[in-house]
PDB file of C-alpha atoms in Angstrom:
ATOM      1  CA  UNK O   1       9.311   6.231  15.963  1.00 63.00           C
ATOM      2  CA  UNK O   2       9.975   2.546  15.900  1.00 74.00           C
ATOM      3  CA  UNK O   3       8.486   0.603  12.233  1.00 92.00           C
ATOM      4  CA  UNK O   4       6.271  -2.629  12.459  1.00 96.00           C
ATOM      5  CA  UNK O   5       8.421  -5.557  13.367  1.00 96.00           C
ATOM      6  CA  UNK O   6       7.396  -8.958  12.611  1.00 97.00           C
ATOM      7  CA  UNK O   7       9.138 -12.455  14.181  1.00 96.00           C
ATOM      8  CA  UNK O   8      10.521 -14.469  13.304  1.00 96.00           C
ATOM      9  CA  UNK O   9      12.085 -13.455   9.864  1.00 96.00           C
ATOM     10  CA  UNK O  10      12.158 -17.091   8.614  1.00 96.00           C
ATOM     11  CA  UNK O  11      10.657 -19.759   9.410  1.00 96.00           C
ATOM     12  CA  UNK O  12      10.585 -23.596   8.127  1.00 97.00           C
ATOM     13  CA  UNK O  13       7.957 -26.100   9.315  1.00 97.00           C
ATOM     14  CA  UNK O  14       6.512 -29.698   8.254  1.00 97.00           C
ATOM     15  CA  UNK O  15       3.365 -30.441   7.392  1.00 97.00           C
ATOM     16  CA  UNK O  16       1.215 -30.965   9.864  1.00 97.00           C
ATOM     17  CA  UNK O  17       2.393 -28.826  12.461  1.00 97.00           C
ATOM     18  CA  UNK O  18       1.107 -25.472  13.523  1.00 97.00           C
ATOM     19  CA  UNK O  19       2.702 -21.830  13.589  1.00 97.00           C
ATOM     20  CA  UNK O  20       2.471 -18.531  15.413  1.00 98.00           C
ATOM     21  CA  UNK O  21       4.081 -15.360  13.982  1.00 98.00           C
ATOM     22  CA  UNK O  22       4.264 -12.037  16.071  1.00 98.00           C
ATOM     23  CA  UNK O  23       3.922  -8.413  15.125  1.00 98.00           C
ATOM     24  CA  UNK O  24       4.553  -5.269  16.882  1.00 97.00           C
ATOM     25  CA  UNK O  25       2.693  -1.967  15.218  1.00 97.00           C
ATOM     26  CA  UNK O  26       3.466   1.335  15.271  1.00 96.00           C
ATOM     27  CA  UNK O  27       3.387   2.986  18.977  1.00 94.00           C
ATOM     28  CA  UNK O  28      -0.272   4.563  18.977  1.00 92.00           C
ATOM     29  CA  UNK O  29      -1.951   2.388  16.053  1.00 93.00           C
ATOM     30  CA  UNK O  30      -4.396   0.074  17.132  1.00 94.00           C
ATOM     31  CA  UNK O  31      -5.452  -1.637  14.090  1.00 94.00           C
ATOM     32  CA  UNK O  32      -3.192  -4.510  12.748  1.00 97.00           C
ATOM     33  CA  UNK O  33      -4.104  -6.240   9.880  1.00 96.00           C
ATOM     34  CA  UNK O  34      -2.116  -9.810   8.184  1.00 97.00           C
ATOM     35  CA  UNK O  35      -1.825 -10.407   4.371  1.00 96.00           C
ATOM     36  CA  UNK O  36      -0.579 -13.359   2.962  1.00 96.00           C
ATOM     37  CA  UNK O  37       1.475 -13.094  -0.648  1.00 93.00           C
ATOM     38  CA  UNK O  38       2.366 -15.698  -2.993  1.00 88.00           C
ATOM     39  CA  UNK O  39       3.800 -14.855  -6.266  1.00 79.00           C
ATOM     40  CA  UNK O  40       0.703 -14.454  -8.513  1.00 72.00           C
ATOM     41  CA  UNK O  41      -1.743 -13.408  -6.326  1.00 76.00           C
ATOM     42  CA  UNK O  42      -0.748  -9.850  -4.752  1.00 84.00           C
ATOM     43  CA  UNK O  43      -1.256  -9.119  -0.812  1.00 90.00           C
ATOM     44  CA  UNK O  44      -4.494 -11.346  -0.048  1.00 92.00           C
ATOM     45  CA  UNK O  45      -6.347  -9.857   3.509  1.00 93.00           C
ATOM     46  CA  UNK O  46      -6.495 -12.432   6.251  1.00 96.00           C
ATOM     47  CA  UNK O  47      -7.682 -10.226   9.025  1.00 95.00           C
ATOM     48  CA  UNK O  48      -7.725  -7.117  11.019  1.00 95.00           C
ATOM     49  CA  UNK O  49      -7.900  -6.195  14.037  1.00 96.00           C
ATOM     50  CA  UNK O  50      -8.721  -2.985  16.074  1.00 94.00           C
ATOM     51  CA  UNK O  51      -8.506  -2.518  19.733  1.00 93.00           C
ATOM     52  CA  UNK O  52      -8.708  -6.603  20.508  1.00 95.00           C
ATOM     53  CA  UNK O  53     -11.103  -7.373  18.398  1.00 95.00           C
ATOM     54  CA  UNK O  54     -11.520  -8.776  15.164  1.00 96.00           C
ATOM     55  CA  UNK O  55     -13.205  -6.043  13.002  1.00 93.00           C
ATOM     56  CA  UNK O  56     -12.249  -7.091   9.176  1.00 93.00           C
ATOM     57  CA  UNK O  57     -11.907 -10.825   7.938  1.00 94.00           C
ATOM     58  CA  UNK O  58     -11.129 -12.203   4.750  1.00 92.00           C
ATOM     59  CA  UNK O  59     -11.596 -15.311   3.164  1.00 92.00           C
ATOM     60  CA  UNK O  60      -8.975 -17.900   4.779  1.00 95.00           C
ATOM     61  CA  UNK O  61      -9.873 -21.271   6.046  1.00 95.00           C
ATOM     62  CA  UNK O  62     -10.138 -21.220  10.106  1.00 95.00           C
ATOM     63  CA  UNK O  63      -6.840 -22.904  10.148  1.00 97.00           C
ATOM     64  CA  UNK O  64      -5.901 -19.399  10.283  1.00 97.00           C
ATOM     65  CA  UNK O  65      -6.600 -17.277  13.050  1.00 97.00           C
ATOM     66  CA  UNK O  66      -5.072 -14.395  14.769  1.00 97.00           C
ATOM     67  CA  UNK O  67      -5.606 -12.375  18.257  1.00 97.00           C
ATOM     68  CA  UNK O  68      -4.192  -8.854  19.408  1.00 97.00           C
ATOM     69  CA  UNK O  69      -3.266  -8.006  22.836  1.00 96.00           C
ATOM     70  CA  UNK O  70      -3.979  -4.620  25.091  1.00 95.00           C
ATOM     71  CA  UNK O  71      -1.206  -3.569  23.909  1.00 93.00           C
ATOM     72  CA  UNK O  72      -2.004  -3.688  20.062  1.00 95.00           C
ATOM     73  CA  UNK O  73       0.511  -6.479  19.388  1.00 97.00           C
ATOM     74  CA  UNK O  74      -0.969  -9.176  17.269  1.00 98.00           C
ATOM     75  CA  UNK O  75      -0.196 -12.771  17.054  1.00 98.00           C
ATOM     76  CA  UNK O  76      -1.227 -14.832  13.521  1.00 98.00           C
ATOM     77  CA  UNK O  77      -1.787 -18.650  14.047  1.00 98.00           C
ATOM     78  CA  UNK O  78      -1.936 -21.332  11.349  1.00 97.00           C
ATOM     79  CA  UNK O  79      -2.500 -24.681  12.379  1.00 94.00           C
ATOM     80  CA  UNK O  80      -2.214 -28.169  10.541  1.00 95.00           C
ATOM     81  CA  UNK O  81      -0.032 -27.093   8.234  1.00 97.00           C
ATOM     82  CA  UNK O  82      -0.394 -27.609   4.316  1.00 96.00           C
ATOM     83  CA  UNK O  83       2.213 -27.432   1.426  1.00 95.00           C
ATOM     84  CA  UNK O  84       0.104 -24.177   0.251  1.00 94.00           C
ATOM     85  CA  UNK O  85       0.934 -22.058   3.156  1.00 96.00           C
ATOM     86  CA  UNK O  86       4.234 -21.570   2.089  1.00 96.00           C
ATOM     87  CA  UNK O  87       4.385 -17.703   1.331  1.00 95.00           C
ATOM     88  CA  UNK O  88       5.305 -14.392   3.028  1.00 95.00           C
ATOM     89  CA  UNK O  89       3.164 -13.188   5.508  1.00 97.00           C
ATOM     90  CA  UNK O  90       3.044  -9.327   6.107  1.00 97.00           C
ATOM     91  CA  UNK O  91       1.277  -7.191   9.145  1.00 97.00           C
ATOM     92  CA  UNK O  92       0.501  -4.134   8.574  1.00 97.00           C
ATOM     93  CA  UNK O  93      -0.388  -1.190  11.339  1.00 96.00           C
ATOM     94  CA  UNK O  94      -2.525   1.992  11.079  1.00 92.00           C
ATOM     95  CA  UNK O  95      -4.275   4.433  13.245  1.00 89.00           C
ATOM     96  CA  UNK O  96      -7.430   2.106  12.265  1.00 83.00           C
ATOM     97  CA  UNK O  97      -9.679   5.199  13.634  1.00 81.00           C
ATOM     98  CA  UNK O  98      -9.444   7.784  10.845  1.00 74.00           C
ATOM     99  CA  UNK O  99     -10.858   8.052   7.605  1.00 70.00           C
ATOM    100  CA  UNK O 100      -8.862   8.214   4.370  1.00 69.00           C
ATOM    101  CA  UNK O 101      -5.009   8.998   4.417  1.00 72.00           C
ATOM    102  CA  UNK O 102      -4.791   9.500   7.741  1.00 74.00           C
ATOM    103  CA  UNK O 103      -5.142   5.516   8.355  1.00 82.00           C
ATOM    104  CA  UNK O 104      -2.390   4.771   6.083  1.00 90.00           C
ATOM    105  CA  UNK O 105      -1.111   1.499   6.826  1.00 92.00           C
ATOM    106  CA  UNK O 106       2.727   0.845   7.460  1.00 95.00           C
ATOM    107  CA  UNK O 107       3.625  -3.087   6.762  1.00 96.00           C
ATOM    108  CA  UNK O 108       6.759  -4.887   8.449  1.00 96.00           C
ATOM    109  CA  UNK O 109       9.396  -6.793   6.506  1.00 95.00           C
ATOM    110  CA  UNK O 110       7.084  -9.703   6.685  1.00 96.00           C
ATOM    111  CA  UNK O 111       8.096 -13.614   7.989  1.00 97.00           C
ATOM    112  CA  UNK O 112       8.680 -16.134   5.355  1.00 96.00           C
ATOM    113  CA  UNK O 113       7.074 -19.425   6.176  1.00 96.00           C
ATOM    114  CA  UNK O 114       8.290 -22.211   3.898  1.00 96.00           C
ATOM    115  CA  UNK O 115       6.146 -25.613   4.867  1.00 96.00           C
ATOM    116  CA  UNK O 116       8.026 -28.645   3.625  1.00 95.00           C
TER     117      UNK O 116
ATOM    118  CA  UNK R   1     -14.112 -12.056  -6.539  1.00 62.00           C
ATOM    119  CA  UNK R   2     -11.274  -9.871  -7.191  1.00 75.00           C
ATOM    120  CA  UNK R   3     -12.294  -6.254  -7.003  1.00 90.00           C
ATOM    121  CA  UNK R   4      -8.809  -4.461  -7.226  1.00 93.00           C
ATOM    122  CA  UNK R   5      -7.130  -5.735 -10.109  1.00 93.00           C
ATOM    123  CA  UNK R   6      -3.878  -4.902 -11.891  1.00 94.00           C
ATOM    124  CA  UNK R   7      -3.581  -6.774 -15.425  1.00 91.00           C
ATOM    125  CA  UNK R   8      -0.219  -6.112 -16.305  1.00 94.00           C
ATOM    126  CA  UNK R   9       1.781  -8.474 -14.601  1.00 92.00           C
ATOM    127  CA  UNK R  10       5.379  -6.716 -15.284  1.00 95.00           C
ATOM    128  CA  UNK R  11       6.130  -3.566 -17.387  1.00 96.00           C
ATOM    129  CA  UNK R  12       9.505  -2.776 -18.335  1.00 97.00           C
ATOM    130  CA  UNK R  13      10.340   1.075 -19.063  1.00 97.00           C
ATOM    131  CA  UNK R  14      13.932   2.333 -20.053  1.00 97.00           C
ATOM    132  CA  UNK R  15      15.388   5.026 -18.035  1.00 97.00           C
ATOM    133  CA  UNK R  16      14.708   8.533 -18.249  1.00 97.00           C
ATOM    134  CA  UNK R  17      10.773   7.045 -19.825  1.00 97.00           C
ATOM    135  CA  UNK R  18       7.568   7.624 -18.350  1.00 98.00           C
ATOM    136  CA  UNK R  19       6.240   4.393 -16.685  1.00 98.00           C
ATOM    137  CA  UNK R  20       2.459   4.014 -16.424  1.00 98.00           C
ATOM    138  CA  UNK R  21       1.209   1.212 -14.094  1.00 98.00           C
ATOM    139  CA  UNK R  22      -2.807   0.661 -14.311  1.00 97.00           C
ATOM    140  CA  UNK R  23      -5.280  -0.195 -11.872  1.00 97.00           C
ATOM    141  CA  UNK R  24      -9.212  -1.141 -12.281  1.00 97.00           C
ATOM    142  CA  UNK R  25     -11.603  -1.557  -9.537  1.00 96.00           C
ATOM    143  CA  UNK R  26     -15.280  -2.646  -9.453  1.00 94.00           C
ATOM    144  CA  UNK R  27     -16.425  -1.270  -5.895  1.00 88.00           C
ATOM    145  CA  UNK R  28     -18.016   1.958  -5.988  1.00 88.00           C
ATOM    146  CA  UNK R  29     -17.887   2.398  -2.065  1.00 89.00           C
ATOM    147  CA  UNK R  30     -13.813   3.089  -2.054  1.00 91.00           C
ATOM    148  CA  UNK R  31     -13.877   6.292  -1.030  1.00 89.00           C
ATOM    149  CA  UNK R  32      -9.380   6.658  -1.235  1.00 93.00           C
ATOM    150  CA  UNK R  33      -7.110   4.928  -3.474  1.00 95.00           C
ATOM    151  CA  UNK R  34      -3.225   3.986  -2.526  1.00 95.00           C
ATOM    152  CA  UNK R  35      -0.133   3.186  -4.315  1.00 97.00           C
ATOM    153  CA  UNK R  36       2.669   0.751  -2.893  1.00 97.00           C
ATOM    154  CA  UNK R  37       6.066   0.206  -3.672  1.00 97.00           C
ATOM    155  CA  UNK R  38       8.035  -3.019  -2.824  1.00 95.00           C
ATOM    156  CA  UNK R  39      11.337  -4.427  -2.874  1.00 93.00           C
ATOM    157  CA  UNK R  40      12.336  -7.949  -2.304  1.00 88.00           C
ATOM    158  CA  UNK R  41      13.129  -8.545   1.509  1.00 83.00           C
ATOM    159  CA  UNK R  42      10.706  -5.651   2.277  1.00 89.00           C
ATOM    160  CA  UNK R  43       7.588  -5.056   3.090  1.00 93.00           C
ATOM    161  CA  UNK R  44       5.511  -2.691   0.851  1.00 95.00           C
ATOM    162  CA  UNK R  45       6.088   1.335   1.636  1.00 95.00           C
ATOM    163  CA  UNK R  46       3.381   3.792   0.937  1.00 95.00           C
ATOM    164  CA  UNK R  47       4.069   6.112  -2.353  1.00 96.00           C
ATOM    165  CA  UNK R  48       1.007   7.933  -3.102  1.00 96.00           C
ATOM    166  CA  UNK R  49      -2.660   8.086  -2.657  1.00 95.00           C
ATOM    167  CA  UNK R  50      -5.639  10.232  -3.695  1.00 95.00           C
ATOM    168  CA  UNK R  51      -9.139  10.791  -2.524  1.00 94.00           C
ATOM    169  CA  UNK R  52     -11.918   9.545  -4.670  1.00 93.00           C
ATOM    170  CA  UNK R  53     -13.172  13.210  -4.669  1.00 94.00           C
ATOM    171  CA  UNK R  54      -9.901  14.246  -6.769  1.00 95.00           C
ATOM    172  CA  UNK R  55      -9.237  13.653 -10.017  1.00 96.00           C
ATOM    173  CA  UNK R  56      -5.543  13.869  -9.803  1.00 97.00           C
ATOM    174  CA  UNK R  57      -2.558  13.980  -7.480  1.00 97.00           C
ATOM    175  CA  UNK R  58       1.068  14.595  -7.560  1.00 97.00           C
ATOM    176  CA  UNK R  59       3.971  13.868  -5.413  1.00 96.00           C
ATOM    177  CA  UNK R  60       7.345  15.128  -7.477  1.00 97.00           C
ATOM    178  CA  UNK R  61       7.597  11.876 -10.014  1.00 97.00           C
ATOM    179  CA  UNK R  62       4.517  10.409  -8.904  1.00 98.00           C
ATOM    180  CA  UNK R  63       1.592  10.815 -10.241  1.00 98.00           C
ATOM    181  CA  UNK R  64      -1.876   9.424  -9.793  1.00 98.00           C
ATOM    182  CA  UNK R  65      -4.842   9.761 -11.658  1.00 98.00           C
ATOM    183  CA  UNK R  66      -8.482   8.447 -10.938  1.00 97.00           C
ATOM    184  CA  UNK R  67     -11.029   7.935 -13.485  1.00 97.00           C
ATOM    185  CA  UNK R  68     -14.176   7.284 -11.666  1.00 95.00           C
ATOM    186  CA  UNK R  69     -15.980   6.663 -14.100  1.00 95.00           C
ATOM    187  CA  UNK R  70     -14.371   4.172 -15.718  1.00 96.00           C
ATOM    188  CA  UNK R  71     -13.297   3.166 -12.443  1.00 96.00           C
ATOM    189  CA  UNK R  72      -9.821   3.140 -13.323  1.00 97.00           C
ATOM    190  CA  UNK R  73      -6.434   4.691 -11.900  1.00 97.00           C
ATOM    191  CA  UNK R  74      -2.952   4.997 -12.903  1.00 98.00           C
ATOM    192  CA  UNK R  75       0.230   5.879 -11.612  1.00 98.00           C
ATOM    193  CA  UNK R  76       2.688   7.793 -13.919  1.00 98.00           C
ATOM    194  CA  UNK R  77       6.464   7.767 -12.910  1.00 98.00           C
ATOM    195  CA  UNK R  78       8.398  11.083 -14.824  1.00 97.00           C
ATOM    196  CA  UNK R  79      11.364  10.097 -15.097  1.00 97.00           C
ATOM    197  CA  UNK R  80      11.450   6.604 -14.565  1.00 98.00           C
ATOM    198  CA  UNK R  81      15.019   5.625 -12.451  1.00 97.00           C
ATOM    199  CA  UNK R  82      16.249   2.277 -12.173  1.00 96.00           C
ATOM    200  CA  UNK R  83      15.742   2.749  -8.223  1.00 96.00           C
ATOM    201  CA  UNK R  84      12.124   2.551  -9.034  1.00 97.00           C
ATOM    202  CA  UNK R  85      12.399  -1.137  -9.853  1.00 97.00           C
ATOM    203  CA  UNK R  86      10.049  -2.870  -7.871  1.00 97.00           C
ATOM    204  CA  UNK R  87       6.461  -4.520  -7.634  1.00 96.00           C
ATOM    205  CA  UNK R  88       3.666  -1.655  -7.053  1.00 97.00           C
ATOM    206  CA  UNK R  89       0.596  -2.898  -5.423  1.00 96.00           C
ATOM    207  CA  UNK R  90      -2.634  -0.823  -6.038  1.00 96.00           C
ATOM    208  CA  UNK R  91      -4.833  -0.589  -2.699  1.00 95.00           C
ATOM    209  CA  UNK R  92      -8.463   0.594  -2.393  1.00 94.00           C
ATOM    210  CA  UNK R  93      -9.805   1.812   0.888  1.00 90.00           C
ATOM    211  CA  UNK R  94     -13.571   2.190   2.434  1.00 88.00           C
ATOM    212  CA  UNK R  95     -13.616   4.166   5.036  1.00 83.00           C
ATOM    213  CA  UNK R  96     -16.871   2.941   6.700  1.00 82.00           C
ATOM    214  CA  UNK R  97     -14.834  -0.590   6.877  1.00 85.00           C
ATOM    215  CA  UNK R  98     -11.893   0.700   7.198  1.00 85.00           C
ATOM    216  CA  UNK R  99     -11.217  -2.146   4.994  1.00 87.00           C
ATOM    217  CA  UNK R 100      -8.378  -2.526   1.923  1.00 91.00           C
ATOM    218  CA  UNK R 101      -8.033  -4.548  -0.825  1.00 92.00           C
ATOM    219  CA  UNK R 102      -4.935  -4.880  -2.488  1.00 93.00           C
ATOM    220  CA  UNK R 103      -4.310  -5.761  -6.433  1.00 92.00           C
ATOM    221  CA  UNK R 104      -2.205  -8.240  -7.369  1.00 91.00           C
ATOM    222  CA  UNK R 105       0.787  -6.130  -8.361  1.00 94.00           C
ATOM    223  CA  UNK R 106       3.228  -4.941 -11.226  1.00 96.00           C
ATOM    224  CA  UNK R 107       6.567  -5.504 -11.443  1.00 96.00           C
ATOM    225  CA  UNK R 108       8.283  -2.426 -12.732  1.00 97.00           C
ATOM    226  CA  UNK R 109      11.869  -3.199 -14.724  1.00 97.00           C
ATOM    227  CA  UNK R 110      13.307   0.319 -15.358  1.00 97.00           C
ATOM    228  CA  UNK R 111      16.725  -0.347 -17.800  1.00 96.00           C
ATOM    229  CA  UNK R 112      19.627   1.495 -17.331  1.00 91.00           C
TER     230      UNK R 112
END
């Protein structure tokens, strides 16, 4: 079974401009959910969502903003880009259905988004 | 408000030691608690969880064990290897959200 696979890898933007990163899940999850980490402040929750809709949110300006397709892929969007967004930004995919360890979630390698 | 929190920044253990990485939460509505493990260039990779019903749980080197009362868990590495070098996120789960938190991570040094 094929891992989580986030694109692009890398990723360098100016200020100003906007960004979308992609993620694939797990064949058969239907709940993706995006963390952003910067050193010193762990895996902070952006979002989640479960069957094309938004079900979880955290506590991100709307610059941020995300969408999932039928076919569970999810797409993150960050517009006007600051300085601050600079960080790795992880998806992570999971049943989303089932209580406890069954709904385990499996992150990608992440995209690294420097802003300059 | 930062209700999964790790306060140990880095820990370094020599090899062969027991490593003990500590997590405190302030949620009483987790109902499962995880363990992560990442490298650099990765993303994080499940290592261990237990039910908030258990005490304890044990997975060959890994253990985990949950205080409830003191809302408090830990995760005890026997032996420690220098493969085990990484930064180990604490997660807490609700299933009625289906919502995690993650903690802000340890960095685990184990010397050779």
């Amino acid at each position: 079974k094929a891992g989580v696979t986030q694109t692009p890898r890398y990723l360098i933007k100016t200020r100003g401009q906007q960004v979308t990163l992609s993620c694939s899940p797990i064949s058969g999850h239907r709940s993706v959910s995006w963390y952003q980490q910067t050193p010193g402040q762990g895996l902070q929750f952006l979002f989640e969502y479960f069957s094309e809709t938004q079900r979880n949110k955290g506590n991100f300006p709307g610059r941020f903003s995300g969408r999932q397709f039928s076919n569970s892929r999810s797409e993150m969007n960050v517009s006007t880009l600051e300085l601050g967004d600079s960080a790795l930004y992880l998806c992570a995919s999971s049943p989303g259905d089932r209580g406890g360890v069954k709904n385990i979630q499996y992150f990608g390698a992440g995209t690294r988004l420097s802003v300059l | 408000d930062q209700q999964v929190k790790q306060n140990s920044p880095s820990l370094s253990v020599q090899e062969g030691r027991i490593s003990i990485l500590n997590c405190d939460y302030t949620n009483s509505m987790f109902d499962y608690f995880l363990w992560y493990k990442k490298y650099p260039a990765e993303g994080p990779t499940f290592l261990i969880s237990i039910s908030s019903i258990k005490d304890k749980n044990e997975d060959g080197r890994f253990t985990v064990f949950l205080n409830k009362s003191a809302k408090h868990l830990s995760l005890h590495i026997v032996p420690s290897q220098p493969g085990d070098s990484a930064v180990y996120f604490c997660a807490a789960f609700t299933s009625g959200t289906y919502k995690y938190i993650f903690g802000t991570g340890t960095r685990l040094k184990v010397l050779a």
